[in-house]
CSV table of C-alpha atoms in Angstrom, one decimal:
chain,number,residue,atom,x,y,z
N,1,UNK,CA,0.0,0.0,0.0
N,2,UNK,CA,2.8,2.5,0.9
N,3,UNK,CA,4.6,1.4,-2.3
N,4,UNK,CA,2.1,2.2,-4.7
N,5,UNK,CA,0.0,5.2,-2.7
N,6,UNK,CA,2.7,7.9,-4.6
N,7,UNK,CA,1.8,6.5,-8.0
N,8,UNK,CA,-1.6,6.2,-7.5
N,9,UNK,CA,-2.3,10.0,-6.1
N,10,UNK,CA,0.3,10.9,-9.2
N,11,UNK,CA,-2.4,9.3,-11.6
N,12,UNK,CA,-5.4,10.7,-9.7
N,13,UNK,CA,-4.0,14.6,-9.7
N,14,UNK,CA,-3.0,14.0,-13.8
N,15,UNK,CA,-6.4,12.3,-14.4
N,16,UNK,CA,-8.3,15.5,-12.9
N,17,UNK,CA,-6.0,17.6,-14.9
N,18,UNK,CA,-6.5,15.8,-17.9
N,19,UNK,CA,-10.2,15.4,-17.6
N,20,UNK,CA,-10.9,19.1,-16.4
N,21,UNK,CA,-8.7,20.6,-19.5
N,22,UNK,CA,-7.0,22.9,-16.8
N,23,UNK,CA,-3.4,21.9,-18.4
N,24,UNK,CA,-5.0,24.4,-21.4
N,25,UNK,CA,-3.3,27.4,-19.1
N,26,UNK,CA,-0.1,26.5,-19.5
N,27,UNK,CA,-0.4,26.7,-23.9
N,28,UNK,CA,1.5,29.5,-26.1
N,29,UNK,CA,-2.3,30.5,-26.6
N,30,UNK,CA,-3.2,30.9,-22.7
N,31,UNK,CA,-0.3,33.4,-22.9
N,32,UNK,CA,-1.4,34.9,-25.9
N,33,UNK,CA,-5.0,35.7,-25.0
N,34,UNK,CA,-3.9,36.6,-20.8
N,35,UNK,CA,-0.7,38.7,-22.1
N,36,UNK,CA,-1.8,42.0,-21.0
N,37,UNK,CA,-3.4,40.9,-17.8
N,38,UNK,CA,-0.3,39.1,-16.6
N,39,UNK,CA,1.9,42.0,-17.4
N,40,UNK,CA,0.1,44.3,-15.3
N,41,UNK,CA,-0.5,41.6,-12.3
N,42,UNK,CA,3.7,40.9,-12.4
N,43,UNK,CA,4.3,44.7,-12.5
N,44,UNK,CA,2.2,45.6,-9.5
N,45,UNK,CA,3.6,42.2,-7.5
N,46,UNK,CA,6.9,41.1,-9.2
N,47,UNK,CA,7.7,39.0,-6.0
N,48,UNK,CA,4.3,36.7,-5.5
N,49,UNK,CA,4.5,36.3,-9.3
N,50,UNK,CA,7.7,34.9,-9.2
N,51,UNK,CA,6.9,32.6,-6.3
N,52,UNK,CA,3.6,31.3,-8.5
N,53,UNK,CA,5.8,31.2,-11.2
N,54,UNK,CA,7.9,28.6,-9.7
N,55,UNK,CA,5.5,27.2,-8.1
N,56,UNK,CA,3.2,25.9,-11.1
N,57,UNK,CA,6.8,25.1,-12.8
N,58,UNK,CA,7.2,22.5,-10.1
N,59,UNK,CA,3.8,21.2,-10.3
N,60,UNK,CA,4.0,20.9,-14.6
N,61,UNK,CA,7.2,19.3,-14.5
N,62,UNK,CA,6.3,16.6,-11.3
N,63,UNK,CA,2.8,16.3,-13.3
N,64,UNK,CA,5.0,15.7,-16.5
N,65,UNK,CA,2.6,18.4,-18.3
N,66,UNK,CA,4.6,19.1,-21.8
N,67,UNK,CA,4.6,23.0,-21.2
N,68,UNK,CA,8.2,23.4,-20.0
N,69,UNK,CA,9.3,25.1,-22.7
N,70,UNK,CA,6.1,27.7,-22.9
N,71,UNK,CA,7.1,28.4,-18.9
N,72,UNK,CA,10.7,29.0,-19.5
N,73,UNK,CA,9.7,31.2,-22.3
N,74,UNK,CA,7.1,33.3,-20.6
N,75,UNK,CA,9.4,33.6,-17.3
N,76,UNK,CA,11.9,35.6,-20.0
N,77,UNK,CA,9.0,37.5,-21.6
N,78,UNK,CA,8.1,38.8,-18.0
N,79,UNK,CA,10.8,38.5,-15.1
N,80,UNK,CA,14.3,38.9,-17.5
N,81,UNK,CA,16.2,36.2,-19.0
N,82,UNK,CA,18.4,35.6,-15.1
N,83,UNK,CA,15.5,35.7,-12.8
N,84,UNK,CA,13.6,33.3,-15.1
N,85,UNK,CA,16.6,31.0,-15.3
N,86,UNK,CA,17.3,30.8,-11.7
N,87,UNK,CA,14.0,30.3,-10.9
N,88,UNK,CA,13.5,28.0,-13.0
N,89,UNK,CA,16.3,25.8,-12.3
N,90,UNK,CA,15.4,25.4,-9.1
N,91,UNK,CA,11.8,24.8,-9.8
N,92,UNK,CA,12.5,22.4,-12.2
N,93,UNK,CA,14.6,20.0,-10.1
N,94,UNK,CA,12.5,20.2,-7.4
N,95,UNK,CA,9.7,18.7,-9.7
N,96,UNK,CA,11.8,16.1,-11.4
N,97,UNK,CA,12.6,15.3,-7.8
N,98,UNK,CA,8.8,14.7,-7.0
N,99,UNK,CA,8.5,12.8,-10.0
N,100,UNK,CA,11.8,10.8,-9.1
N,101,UNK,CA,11.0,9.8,-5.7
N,102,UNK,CA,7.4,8.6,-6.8
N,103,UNK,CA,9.2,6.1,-9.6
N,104,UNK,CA,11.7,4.8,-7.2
N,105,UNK,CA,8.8,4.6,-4.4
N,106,UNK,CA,6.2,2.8,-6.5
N,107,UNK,CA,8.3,1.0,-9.0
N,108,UNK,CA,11.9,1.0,-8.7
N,109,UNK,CA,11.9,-1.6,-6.0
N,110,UNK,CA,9.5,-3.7,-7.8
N,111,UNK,CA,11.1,-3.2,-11.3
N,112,UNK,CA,15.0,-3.7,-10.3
N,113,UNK,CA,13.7,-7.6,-8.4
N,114,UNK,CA,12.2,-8.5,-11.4
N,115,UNK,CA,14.8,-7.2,-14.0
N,116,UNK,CA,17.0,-9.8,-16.1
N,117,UNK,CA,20.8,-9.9,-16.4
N,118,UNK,CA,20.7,-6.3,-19.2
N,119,UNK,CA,18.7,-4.4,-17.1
N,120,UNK,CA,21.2,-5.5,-13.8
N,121,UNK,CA,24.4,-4.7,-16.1
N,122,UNK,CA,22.5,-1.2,-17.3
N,123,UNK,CA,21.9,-0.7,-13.6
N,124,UNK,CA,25.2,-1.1,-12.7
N,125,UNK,CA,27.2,0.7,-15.0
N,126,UNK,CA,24.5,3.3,-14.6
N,127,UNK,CA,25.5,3.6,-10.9
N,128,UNK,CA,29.4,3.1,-11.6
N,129,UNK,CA,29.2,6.2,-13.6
N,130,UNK,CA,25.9,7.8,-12.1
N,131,UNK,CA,27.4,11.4,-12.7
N,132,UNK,CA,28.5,11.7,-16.3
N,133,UNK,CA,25.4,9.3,-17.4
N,134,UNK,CA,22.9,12.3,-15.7
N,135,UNK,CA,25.2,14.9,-17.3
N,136,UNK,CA,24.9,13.2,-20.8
N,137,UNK,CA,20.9,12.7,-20.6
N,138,UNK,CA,20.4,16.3,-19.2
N,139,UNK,CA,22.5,17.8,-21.6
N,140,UNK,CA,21.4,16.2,-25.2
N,141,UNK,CA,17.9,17.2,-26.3
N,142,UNK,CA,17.1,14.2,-27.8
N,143,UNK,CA,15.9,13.0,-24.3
N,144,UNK,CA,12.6,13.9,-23.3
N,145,UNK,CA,13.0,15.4,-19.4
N,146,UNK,CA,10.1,13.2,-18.0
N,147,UNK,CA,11.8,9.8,-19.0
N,148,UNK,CA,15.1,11.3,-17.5
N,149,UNK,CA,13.3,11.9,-14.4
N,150,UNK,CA,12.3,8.5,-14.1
N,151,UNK,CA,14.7,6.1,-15.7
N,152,UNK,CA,17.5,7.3,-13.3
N,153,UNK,CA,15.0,6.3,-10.1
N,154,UNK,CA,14.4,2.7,-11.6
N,155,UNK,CA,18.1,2.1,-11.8
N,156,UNK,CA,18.8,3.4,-8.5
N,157,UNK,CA,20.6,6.5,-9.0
N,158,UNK,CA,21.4,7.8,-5.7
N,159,UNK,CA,18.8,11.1,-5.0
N,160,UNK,CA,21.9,12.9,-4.2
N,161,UNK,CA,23.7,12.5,-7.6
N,162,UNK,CA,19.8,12.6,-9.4
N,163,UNK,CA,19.4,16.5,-8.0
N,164,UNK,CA,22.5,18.3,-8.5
N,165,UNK,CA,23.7,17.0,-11.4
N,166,UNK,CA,19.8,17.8,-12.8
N,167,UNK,CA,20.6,21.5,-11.4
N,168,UNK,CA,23.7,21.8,-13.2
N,169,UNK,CA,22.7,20.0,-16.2
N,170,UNK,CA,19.8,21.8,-17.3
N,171,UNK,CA,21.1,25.3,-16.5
N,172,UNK,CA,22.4,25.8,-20.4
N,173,UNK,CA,18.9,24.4,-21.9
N,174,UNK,CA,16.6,26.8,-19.3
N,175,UNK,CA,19.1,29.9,-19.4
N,176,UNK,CA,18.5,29.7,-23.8
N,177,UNK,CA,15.3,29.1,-23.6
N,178,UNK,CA,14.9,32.5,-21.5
N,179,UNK,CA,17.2,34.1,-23.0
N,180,UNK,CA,15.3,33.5,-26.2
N,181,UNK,CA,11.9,34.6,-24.5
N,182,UNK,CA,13.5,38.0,-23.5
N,183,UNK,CA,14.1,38.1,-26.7
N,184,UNK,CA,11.0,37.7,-28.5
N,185,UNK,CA,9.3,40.0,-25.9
N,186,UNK,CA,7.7,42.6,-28.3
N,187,UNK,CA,7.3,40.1,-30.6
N,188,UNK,CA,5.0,37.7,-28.4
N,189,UNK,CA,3.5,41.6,-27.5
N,190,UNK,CA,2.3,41.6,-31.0
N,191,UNK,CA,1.5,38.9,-31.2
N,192,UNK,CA,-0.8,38.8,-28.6
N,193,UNK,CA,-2.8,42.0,-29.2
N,194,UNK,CA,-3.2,40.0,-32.8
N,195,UNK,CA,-4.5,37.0,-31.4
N,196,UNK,CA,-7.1,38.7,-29.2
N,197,UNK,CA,-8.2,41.2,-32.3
N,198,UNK,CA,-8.6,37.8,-34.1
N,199,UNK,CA,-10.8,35.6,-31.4
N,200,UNK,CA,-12.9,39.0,-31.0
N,201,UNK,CA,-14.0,39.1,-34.1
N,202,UNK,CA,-14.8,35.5,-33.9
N,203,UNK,CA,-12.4,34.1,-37.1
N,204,UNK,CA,-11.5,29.9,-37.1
N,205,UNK,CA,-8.2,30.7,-38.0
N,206,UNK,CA,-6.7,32.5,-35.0
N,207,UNK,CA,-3.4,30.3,-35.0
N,208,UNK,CA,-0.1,30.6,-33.3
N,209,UNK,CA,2.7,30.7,-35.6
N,210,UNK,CA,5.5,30.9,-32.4
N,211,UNK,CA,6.6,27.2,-31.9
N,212,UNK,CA,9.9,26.1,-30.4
N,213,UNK,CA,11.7,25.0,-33.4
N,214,UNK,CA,11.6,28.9,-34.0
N,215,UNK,CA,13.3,29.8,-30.9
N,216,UNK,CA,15.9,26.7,-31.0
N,217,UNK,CA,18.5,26.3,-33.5
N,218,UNK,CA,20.3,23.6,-35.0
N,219,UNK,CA,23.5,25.0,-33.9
N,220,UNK,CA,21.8,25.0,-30.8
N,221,UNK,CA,20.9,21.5,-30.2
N,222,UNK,CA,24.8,20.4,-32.0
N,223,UNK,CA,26.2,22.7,-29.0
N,224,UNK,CA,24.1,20.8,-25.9
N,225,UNK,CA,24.9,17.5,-27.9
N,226,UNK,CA,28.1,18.1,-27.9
N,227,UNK,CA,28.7,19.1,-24.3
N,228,UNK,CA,26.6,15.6,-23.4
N,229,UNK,CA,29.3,13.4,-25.3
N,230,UNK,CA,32.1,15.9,-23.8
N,231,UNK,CA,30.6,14.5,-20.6
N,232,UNK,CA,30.7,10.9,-21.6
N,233,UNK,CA,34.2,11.3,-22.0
N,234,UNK,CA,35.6,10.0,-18.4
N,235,UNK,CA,33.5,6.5,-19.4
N,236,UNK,CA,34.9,6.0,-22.3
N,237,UNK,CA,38.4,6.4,-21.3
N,238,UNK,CA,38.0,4.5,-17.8
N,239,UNK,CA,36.7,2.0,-20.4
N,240,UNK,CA,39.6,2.1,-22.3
N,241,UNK,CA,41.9,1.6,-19.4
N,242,UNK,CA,40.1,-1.4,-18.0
N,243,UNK,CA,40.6,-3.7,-21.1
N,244,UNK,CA,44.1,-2.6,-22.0
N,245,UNK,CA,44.9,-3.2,-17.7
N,246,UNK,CA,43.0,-6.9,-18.6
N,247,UNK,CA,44.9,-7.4,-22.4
């Protein structure tokens, strides 16, 4: 019962987010049509935004919600590309930590006693080199940030490793991404008093033509892939000294 209680509240809270359609606040369109309104709210109380700020962060990323990107983005539209960052950082590890505690509560145990001889060897070198493994996933986009969160917590990566390498690691993603929302500020601006001119007059083609292939580049995603092989690097070579040591 105390194994699977985490997982099972986790599925309830989703369920009622799913079924209610309140995950809709956190589109590029929520912060289209609510632009003006949440620019004069943050103005007159820059410090309670920021704490809701982080706070729904942590609750989209432990709920998995696929709006991390339109959060990091809007924290650099309205709080600066540095407060953003920070902010989110720290919000964003605290989620995956929610989310990494409930997959080793409810099924790391169960998975690792039922796992075959790859899954043991995966677990093991994944533990070995716990560090630069979180380093490499946190680093190359190609790895969605849920299945990060969770993976680590079924091999039995030690919480300690799991958090601060997921602070440091996704520090160059979030600081770009709100670096990139600072950016586009006046553009979003229009866009938004566009969008609401559009759903007033009642058209079916009020689209949003932001998405974030526009904001990240391919030199972008070659830079964070190639810090995540730089950080395979130590495993490779310990590697490479353990089979010339046994030849």
């Amino acid at each position: 019962m105390k194994r699977w209680l985490p997982l099972a509240v986790f599925a309830l809270i989703v369920g009622v987010f799913a079924a209610t359609g309140a995950y809709k606040v956190l589109s590029f369109e929520a912060l289209l049509e609510n632009f003006n309104a949440l620019q004069t709210f943050i103005a007159q109380n820059l410090g309670l935004s920021v704490g809701i700020f982080g706070l729904v962060y942590v609750v989209a990323v432990a709920l998995s919600f696929p709006a991390a990107w339109v959060l990091t983005i809007a924290g650099g539209i309205f709080f600066g590309w540095w407060i953003a960052g920070f902010v989110t950082i720290l919000s964003a590890t605290v989620g995956a930590s929610i989310l990494f505690w409930i997959a080793s509560t409810s099924l790391g145990e169960h998975l690792r006693e039922s796992a075959g001889p790859f899954v043991q060897k995966l677990r093991k070198g994944m533990q070995d080199d716990a560090v630069n493994y979180m380093f490499f996933l946190r680093l190359v986009p190609a790895f969605p940030f849920t299945l990060v969160n969770i993976v680590p917590a079924i091999l039995g990566v030690p919480f300690g490793i799991f958090f601060w390498t997921t602070l440091v690691g996704i520090a160059p993603g979030t600081f770009a991404y709100a670096y990139a929302g600072e950016g586009i500020r006046s553009l979003v601006e229009a866009q938004s008093v566009a969008f609401t001119d559009c759903t007033q007059a009642a058209s079916d083609n009020c689209g949003v033509s932001l998405s974030p292939g526009d904001l990240v580049t391919t030199e972008l995603i070659i830079a964070f892939s190639a810090l995540g092989l730089i950080s395979l690097l130590p495993i490779v070579i310990k590697r490479l000294r353990a089979n010339n040591a046994t030849s």
